[in-house]
Coordinates of C-alpha atoms in Angstrom, one line a residue:
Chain A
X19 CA 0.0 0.0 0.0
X20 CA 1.1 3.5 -1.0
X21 CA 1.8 5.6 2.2
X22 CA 3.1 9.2 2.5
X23 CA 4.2 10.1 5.9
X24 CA 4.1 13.9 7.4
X25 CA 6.7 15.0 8.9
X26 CA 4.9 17.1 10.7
X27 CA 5.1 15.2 14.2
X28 CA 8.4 13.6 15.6
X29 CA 8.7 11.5 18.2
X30 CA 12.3 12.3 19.6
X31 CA 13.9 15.8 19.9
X32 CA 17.5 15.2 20.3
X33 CA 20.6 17.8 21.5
X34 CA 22.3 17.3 18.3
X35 CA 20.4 18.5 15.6
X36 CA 19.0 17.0 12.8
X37 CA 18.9 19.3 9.5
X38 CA 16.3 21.8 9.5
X39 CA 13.0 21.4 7.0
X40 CA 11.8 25.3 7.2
X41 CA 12.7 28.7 7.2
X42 CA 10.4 32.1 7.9
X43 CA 12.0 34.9 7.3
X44 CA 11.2 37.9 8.3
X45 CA 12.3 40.2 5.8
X46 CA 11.1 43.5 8.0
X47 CA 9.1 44.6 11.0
X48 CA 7.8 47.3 9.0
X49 CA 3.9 47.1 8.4
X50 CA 0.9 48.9 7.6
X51 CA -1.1 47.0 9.8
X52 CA -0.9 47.3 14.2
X53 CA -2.9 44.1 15.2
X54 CA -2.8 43.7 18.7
X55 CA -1.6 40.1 18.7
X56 CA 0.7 40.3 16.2
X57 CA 3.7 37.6 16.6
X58 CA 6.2 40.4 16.7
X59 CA 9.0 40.7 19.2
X60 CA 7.7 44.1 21.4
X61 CA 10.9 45.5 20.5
X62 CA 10.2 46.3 17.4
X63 CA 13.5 46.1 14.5
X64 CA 14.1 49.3 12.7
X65 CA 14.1 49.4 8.6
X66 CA 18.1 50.6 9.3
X67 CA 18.7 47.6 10.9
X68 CA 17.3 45.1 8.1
X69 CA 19.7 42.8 6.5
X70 CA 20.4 43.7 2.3
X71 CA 19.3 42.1 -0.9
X72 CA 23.0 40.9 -0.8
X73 CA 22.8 39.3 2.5
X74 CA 19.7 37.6 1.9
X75 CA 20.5 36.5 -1.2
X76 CA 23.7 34.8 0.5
X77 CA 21.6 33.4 3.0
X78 CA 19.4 32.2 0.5
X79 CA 22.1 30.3 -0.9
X80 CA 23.1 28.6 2.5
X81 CA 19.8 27.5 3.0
X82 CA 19.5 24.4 0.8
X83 CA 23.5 23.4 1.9
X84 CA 22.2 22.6 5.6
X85 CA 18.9 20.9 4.8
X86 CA 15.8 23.8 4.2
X87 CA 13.4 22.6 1.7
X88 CA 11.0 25.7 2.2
X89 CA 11.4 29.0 3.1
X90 CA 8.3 31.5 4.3
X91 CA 8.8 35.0 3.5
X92 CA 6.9 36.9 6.4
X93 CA 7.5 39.9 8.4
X94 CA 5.7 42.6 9.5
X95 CA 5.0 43.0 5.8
X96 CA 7.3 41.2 3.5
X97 CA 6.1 43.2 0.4
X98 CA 6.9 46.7 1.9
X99 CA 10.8 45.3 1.0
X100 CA 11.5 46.4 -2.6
X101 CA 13.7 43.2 -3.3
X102 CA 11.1 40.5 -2.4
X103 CA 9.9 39.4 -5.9
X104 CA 13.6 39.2 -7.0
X105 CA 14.4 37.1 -4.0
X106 CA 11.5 35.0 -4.5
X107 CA 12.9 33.9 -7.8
X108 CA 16.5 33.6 -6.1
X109 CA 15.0 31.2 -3.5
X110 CA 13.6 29.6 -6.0
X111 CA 16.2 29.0 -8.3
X112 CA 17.9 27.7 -5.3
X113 CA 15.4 24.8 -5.2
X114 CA 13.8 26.1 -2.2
X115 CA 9.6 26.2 -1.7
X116 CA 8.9 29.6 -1.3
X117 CA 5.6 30.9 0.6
X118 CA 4.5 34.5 1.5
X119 CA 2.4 35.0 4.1
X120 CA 1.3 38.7 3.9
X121 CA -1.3 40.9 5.3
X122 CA -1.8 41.3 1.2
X123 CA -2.9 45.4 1.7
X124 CA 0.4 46.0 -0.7
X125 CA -0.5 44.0 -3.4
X126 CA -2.5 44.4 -6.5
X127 CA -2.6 42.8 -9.6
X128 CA 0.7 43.7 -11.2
X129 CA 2.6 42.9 -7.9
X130 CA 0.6 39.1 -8.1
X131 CA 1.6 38.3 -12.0
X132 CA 5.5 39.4 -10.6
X133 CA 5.2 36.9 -7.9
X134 CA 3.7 34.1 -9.8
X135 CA 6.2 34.9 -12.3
X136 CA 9.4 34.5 -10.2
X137 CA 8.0 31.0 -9.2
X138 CA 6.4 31.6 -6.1
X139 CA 4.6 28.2 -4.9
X140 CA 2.0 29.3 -2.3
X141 CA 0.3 32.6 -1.0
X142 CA -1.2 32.6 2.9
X143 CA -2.9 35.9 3.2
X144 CA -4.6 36.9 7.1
X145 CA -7.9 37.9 7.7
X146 CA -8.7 39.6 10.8
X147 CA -12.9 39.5 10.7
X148 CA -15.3 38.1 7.5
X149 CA -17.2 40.3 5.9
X150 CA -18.1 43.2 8.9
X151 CA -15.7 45.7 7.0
X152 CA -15.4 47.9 10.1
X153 CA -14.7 45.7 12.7
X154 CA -11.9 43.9 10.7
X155 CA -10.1 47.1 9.7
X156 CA -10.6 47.6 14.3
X157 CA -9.0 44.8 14.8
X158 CA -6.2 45.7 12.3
X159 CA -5.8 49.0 13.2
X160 CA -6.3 49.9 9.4
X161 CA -9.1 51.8 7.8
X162 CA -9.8 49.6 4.1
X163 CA -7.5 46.4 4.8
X164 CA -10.2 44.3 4.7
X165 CA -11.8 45.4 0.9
X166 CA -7.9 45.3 0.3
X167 CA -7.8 41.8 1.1
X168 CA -10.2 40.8 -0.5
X169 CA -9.0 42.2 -3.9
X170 CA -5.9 40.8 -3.9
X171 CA -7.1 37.7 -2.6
X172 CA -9.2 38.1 -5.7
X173 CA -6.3 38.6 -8.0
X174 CA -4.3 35.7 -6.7
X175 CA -6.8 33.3 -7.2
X176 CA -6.8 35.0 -11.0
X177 CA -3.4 34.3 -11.5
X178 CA -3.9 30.5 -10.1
X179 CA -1.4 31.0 -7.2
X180 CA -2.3 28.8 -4.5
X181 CA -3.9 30.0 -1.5
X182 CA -4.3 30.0 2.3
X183 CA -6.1 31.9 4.3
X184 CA -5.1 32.7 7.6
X185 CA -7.9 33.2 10.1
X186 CA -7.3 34.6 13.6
X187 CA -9.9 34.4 16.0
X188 CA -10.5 35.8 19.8
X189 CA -13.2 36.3 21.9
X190 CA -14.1 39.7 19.9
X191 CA -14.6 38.0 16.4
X192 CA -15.3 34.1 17.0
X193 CA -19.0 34.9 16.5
X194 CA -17.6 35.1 13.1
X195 CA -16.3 32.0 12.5
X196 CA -18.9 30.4 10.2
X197 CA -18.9 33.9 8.0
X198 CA -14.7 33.5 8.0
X199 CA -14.8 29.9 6.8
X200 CA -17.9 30.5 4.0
X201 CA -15.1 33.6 2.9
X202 CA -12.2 30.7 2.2
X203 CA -14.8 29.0 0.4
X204 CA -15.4 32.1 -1.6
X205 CA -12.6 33.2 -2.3
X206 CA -11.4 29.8 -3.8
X207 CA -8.8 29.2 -1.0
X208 CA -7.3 26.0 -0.7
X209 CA -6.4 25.8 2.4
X210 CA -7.7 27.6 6.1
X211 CA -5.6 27.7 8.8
X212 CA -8.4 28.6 11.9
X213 CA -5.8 30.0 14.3
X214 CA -6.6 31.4 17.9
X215 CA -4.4 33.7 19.1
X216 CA -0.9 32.5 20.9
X217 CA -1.0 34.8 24.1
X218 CA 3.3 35.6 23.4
X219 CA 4.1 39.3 23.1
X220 CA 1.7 41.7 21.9
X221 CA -0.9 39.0 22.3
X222 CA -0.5 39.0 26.1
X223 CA -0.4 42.6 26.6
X224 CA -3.8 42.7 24.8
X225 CA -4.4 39.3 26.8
X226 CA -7.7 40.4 29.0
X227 CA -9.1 41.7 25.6
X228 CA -8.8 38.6 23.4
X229 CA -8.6 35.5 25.1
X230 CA -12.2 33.2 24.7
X231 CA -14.6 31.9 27.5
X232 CA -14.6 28.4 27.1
X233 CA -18.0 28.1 25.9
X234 CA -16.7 30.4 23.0
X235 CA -13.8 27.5 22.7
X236 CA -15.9 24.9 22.7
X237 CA -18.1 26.1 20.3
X238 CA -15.5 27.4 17.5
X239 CA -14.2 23.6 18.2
X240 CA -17.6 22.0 17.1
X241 CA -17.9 24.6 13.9
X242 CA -14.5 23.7 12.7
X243 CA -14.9 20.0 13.0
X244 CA -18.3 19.7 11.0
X245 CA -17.0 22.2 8.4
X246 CA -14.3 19.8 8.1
X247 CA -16.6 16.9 7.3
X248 CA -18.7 18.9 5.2
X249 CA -15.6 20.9 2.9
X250 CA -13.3 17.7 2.0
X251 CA -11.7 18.0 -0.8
X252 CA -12.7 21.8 -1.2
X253 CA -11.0 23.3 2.1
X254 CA -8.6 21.8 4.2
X255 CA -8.6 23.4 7.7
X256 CA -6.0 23.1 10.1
X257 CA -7.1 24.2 13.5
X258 CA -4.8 25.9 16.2
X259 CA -6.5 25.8 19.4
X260 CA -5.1 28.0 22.5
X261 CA -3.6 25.9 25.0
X262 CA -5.0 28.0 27.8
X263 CA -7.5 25.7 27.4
X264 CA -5.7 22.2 27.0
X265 CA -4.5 20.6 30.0
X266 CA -1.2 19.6 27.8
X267 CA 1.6 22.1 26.3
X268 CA 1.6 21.8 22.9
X269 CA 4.6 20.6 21.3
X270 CA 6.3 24.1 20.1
X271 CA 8.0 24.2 16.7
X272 CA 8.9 20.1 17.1
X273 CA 11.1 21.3 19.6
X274 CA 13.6 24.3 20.8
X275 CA 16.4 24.2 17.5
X276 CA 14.8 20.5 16.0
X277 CA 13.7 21.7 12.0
X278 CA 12.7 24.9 12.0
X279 CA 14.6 28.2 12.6
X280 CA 13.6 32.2 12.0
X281 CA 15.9 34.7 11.0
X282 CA 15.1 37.9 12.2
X283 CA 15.1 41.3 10.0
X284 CA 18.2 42.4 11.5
X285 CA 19.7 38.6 10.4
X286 CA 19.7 36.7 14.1
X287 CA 18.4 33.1 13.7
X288 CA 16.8 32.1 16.3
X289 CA 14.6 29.2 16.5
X290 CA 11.4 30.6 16.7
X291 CA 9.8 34.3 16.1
X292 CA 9.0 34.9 19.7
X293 CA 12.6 33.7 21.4
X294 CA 13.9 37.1 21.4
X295 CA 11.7 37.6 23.8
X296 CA 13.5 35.4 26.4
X297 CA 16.1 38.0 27.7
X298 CA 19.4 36.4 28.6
X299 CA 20.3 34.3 25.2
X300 CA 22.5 35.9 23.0
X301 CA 21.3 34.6 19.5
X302 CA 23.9 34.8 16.6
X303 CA 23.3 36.5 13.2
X304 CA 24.0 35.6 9.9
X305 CA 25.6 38.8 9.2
X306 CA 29.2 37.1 11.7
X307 CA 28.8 33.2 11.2
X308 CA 27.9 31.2 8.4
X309 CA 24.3 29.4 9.0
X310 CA 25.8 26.0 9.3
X311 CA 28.2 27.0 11.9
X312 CA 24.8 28.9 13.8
X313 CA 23.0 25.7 13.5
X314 CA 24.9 23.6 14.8
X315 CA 27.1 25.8 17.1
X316 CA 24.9 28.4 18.1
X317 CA 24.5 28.8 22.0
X318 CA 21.6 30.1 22.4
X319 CA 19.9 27.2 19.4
X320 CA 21.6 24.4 21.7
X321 CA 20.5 26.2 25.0
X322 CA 17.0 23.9 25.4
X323 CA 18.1 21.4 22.8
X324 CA 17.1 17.6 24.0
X325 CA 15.7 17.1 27.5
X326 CA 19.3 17.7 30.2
X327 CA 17.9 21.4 30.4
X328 CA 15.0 20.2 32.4
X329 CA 13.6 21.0 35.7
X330 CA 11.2 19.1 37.8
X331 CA 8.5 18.4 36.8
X332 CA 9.4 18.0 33.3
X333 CA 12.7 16.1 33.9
X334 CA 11.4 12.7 34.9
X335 CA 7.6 13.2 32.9
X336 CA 7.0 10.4 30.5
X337 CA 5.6 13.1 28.5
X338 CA 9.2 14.7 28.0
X339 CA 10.1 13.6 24.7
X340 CA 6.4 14.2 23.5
X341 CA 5.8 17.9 24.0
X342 CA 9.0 18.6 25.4
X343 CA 8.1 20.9 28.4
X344 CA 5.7 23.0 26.1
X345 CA 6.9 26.4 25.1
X346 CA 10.0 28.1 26.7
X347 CA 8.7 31.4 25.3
X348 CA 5.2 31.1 27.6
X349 CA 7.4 29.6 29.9
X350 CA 9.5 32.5 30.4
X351 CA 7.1 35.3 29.6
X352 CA 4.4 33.5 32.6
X353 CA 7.1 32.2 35.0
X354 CA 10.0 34.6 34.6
X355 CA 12.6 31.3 34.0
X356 CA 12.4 29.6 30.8
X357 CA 13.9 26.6 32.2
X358 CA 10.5 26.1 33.7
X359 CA 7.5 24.0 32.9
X360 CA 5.3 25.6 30.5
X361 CA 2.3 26.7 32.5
X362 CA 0.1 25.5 30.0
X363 CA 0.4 22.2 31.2
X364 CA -1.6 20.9 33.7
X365 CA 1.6 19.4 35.8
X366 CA 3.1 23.0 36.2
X367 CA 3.1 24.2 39.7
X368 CA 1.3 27.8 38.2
X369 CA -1.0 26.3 36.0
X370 CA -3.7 26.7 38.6
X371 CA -2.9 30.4 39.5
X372 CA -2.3 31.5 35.6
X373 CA -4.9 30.0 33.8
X374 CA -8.1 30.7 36.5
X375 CA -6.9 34.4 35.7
X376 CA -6.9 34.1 32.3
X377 CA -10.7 32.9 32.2
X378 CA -11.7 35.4 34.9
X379 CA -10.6 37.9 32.4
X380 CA -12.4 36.1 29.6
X381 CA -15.9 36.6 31.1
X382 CA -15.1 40.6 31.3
X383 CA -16.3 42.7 28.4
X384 CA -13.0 44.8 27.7
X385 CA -12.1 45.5 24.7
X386 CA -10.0 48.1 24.2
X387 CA -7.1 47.2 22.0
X388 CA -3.0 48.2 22.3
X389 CA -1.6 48.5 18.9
X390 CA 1.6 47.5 18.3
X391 CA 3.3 50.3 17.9
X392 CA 7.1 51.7 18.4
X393 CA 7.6 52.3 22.2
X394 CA 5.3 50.0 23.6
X395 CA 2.3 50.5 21.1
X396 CA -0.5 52.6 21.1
X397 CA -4.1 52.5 23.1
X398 CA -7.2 52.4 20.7
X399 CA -8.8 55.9 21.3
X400 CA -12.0 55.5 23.6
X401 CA -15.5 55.8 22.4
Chain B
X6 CA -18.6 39.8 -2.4
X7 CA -18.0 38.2 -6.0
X8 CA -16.8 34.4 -5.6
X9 CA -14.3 34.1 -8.1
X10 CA -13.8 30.0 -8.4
X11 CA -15.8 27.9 -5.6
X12 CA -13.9 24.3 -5.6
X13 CA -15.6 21.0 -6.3
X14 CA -14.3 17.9 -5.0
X15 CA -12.2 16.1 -7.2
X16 CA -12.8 12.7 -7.5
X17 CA -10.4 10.0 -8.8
X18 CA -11.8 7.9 -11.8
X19 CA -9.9 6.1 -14.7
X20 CA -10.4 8.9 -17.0
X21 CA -8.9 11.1 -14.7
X22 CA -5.6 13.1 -15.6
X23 CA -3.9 14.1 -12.7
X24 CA -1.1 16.3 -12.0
X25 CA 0.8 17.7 -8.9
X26 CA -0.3 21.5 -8.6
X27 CA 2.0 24.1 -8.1
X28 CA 2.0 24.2 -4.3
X29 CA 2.7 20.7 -4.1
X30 CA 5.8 19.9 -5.2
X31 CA 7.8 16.6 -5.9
X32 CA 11.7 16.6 -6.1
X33 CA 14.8 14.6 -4.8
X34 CA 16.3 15.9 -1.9
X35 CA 19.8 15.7 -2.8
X36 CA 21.1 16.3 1.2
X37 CA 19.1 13.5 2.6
X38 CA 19.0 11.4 -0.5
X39 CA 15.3 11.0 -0.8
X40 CA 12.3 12.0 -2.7
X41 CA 10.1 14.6 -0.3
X42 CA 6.8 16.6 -1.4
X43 CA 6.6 20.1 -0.8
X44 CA 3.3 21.6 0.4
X45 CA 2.5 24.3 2.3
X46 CA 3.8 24.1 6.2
X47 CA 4.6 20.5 5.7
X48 CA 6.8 17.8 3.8
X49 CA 5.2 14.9 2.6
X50 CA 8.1 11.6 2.9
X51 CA 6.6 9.5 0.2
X52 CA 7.5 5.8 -0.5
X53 CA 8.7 4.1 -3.4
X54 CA 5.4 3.5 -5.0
X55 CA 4.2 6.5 -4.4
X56 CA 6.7 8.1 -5.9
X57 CA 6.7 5.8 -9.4
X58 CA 2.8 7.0 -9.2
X59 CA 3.1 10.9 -8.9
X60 CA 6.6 10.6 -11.4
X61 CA 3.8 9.6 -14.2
X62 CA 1.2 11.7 -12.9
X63 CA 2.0 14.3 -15.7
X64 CA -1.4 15.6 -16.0
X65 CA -1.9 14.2 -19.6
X66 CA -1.6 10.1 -19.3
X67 CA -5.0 9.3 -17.6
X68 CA -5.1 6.8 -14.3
X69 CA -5.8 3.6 -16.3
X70 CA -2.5 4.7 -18.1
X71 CA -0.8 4.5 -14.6
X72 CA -2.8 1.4 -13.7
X73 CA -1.7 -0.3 -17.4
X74 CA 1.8 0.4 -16.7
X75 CA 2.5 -0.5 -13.4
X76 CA 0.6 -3.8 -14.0
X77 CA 2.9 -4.4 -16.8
X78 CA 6.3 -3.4 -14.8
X79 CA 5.3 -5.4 -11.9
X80 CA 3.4 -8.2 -13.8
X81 CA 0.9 -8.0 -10.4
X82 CA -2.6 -8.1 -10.0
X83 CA -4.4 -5.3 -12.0
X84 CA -6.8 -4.9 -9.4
X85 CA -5.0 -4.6 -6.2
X86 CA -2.6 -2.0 -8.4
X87 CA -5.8 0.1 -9.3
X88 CA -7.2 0.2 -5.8
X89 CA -3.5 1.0 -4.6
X90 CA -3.0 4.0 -7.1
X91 CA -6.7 5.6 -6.7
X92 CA -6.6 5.6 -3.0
X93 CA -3.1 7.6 -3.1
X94 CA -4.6 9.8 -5.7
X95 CA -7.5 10.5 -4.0
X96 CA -6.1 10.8 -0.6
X97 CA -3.8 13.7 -2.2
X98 CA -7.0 15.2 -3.8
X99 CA -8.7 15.4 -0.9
X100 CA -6.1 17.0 1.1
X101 CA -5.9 19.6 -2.4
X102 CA -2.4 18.4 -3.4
X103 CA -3.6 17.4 -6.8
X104 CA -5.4 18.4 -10.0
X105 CA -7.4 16.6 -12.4
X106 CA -7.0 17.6 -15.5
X107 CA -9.4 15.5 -16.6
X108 CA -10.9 15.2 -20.5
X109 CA -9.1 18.7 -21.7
X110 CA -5.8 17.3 -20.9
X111 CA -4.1 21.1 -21.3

């Protein structure tokens, strides 16, 4: 019998590393849109500090020498960088699967036919509400993004580029969940990845705002598992619950430094976008070391790397190898310690404490919004 | 809102021309010394027949081709082959990692 396996799940994370599958690069913190959970460090890089078309393109080139089969170009907004459709092409010349995930205001239809043009294999475009104009361009901080959206996802689909759509739902839009998954179907999106929002960064300054009751849970859960039966083989969904709500960690990135590694606009690779967050690792950049040296020899990538870093009660938890302590970012940003259980599981001394807050503040009504902004964002005017 | 194109299920039949679409991408994977299929946020680790499958899946010979010719390499059973080769195809096609090009063969 034919079988194809995903690599998507591992069973063993190891402290010597195997070669990496995937890249995101994020070509700039520089974006048009201020959601309030975006997966941006809260130091925000400066469009000085971004790496050049010369050392991406060397970068580029390193990639598929250590192992990366796909690279994600991301940001902020990848297509405010003037170079991006001529690195798509280099990526791809490289033999590397390139992706863009954009907010997709910046493109119209002569910036698609470039992109499809230059090779580019796949398109994931967010969406911060369905079809209540208004309260998506709220969330985004963004008068017009939405109609903008929707035009270029529009165009894409005209140019027969591949496409995701990226849904990210909280307590103030999961009533429009049904609306947001009949707008994949619309749009003629592949793909539909239903994400709730990672409470990291921006997301947990704007925590008491966002996170779902979980009745609200519960019932996005039941929506996204019957559109599932009813949409095969018209829209895949991949669901991304919040794991306030699970009494497990999930297993973050396949583990600290396993496959996957980010390279930040200013060129440090780190091993995902929300590590620079963890104050007290030094991450390397690409602009001193070569990437295979960084892989393999980096400090701060080898820092959580297989299980010796463990504490109690991880350390001697059959469930080590599994999910790997959870995340060290939650860890640290919840506990103060990465080294620490994530307190998203259930065995972690502040579960308790940490996640009865976080569901007293779902069942308030707040919602005003900080932007991400320069300096610590920006408070949504009142009214 | 306009739609522009809604999706219909594609279903595998003998007539069937199918062909990996753009975001789904076979190639050898000359560091580890495999074949691997690129789709979005994942990498597919497909096996040996598998892989003779989607080699011929060119969009223009149709599945009974594929069926026709694997029967004749392997001198097996025609039947297990065909259920073996549309349940991979289909699997793909439902997960939207494959086109049928169907009766136009472009």
């Amino acid at each position: 019998m034919s079988e194809l396996i995903d690599t998507s799940s591992r069973e063993e994370t190891t402290p010597h590393p195997e070669m990496p599958m995937a890249v995101l690069a994020e070509m700039t913190h520089r974006c048009p849109l201020r959601c309030p959970y975006c997966s941006n460090p809260l130091a925000l890089s400066r469009a000085s500090d971004e790496l050049s078309t010369e050392d991406w393109r060397r970068v580029i080139d390193e990639l598929p020498e250590i192992g990366v089969l796909q690279l994600h170009f991301s940001g902020g907004e990848p297509l405010i960088r003037k170079d991006l459709v001529e690195l798509v092409r280099h990526a791809g010349q490289a033999g590397l699967y390139t992706n863009l995930i954009t907010s997709a205001v910046l493109l119209d239809a002569t910036k698609v036919a470039a992109l499809a043009e230059a090779g580019l294999n796949h398109v994931q475009i967010s969406f911060q509400g369905s079809r209540e104009e208004e309260e998506a361009d709220r969330i985004a901080g963004m008068p017009g993004a939405h109609l903008r959206k929707l035009e270029a996802a529009r165009q894409i689909r005209e140019a027969d580029l591949p496409l995701t759509v990226n849904a990210v739902m909280h307590r103030q839009n999961l009533d429009q969940l049904p609306e947001m998954i009949d707008l994949a179907v619309d749009l003629g999106a592949g793909r539909l990845e239903v994400a709730h929002v990672q409470y990291y960064g921006w997301a947990l300054k704007n925590r008491a705002a966002l996170i779902p009751t979980l009745d609200q849970l519960e019932r996005a859960t039941e929506i996204v598992e019957e559109a599932i039966r009813r949409l095969k083989g018209i829209l895949v969904i991949d669901y991304v619950i919040p794991d306030y709500y699970a009494r497990r960690p999930k297993q973050c990135m396949g583990g600290w430094g396993q496959r996957f590694f980010n390279i930040s606009p200013d060129g440090k690779v780190l091993p995902c976008h929300a590590a620079a967050s963890i104050t007290g690792l030094s991450f390397d950049s690409v602009r001193d070391h070569p990437l295979a040296w960084i892989w393999r020899h980096s400090p701060a990538l080898n820092r959580y790397r297989g299980v010796d870093w463990m504490r109690a009660p991880c350390r001697n938890c059959e469930y080590r190898e599994i999910d790997r302590g959870g995340c060290r970012c939650q860890a640290f940003a919840l506990t103060g310690e990465a080294e620490n259980t994530d307190p998203a599981c259930a065995l972690s001394p502040r579960h308790e404490e940490i996640f009865a807050l976080a569901a007293t503040e779902s069942a308030e009504d707040r919602r005003r919004l900080l932007y991400r902004a320069h300096g610590g964002g920006v408070w949504e005017s009142e009214g | 809102m306009p739609a522009t194109v809604v999706r219909r299920p594609t279903g595998i039949a003998l007539t069937s021309r199918p062909v990996l679409p753009r975001h789904a991408r076979l190639r050898f994977d000359a560091v580890r010394q495999r074949w691997v299929i690129l789709v979005p946020e994942r990498v597919l680790l497909p096996d040996e027949t598998a892989i003779e499958i989607l080699r011929l899946a060119d969009g223009e010979i149709t599945v009974e081709t594929i069926i026709d010719r694997l029967t004749f390499k392997y001198q097996g059973d025609r039947a297990v082959i065909a259920t073996d080769v549309i349940a991979l195809l289909q699997d793909l096609a439902d997960q939207g990692f494959l086109l049928d090009l169907g009766g136009e063969g472009e």
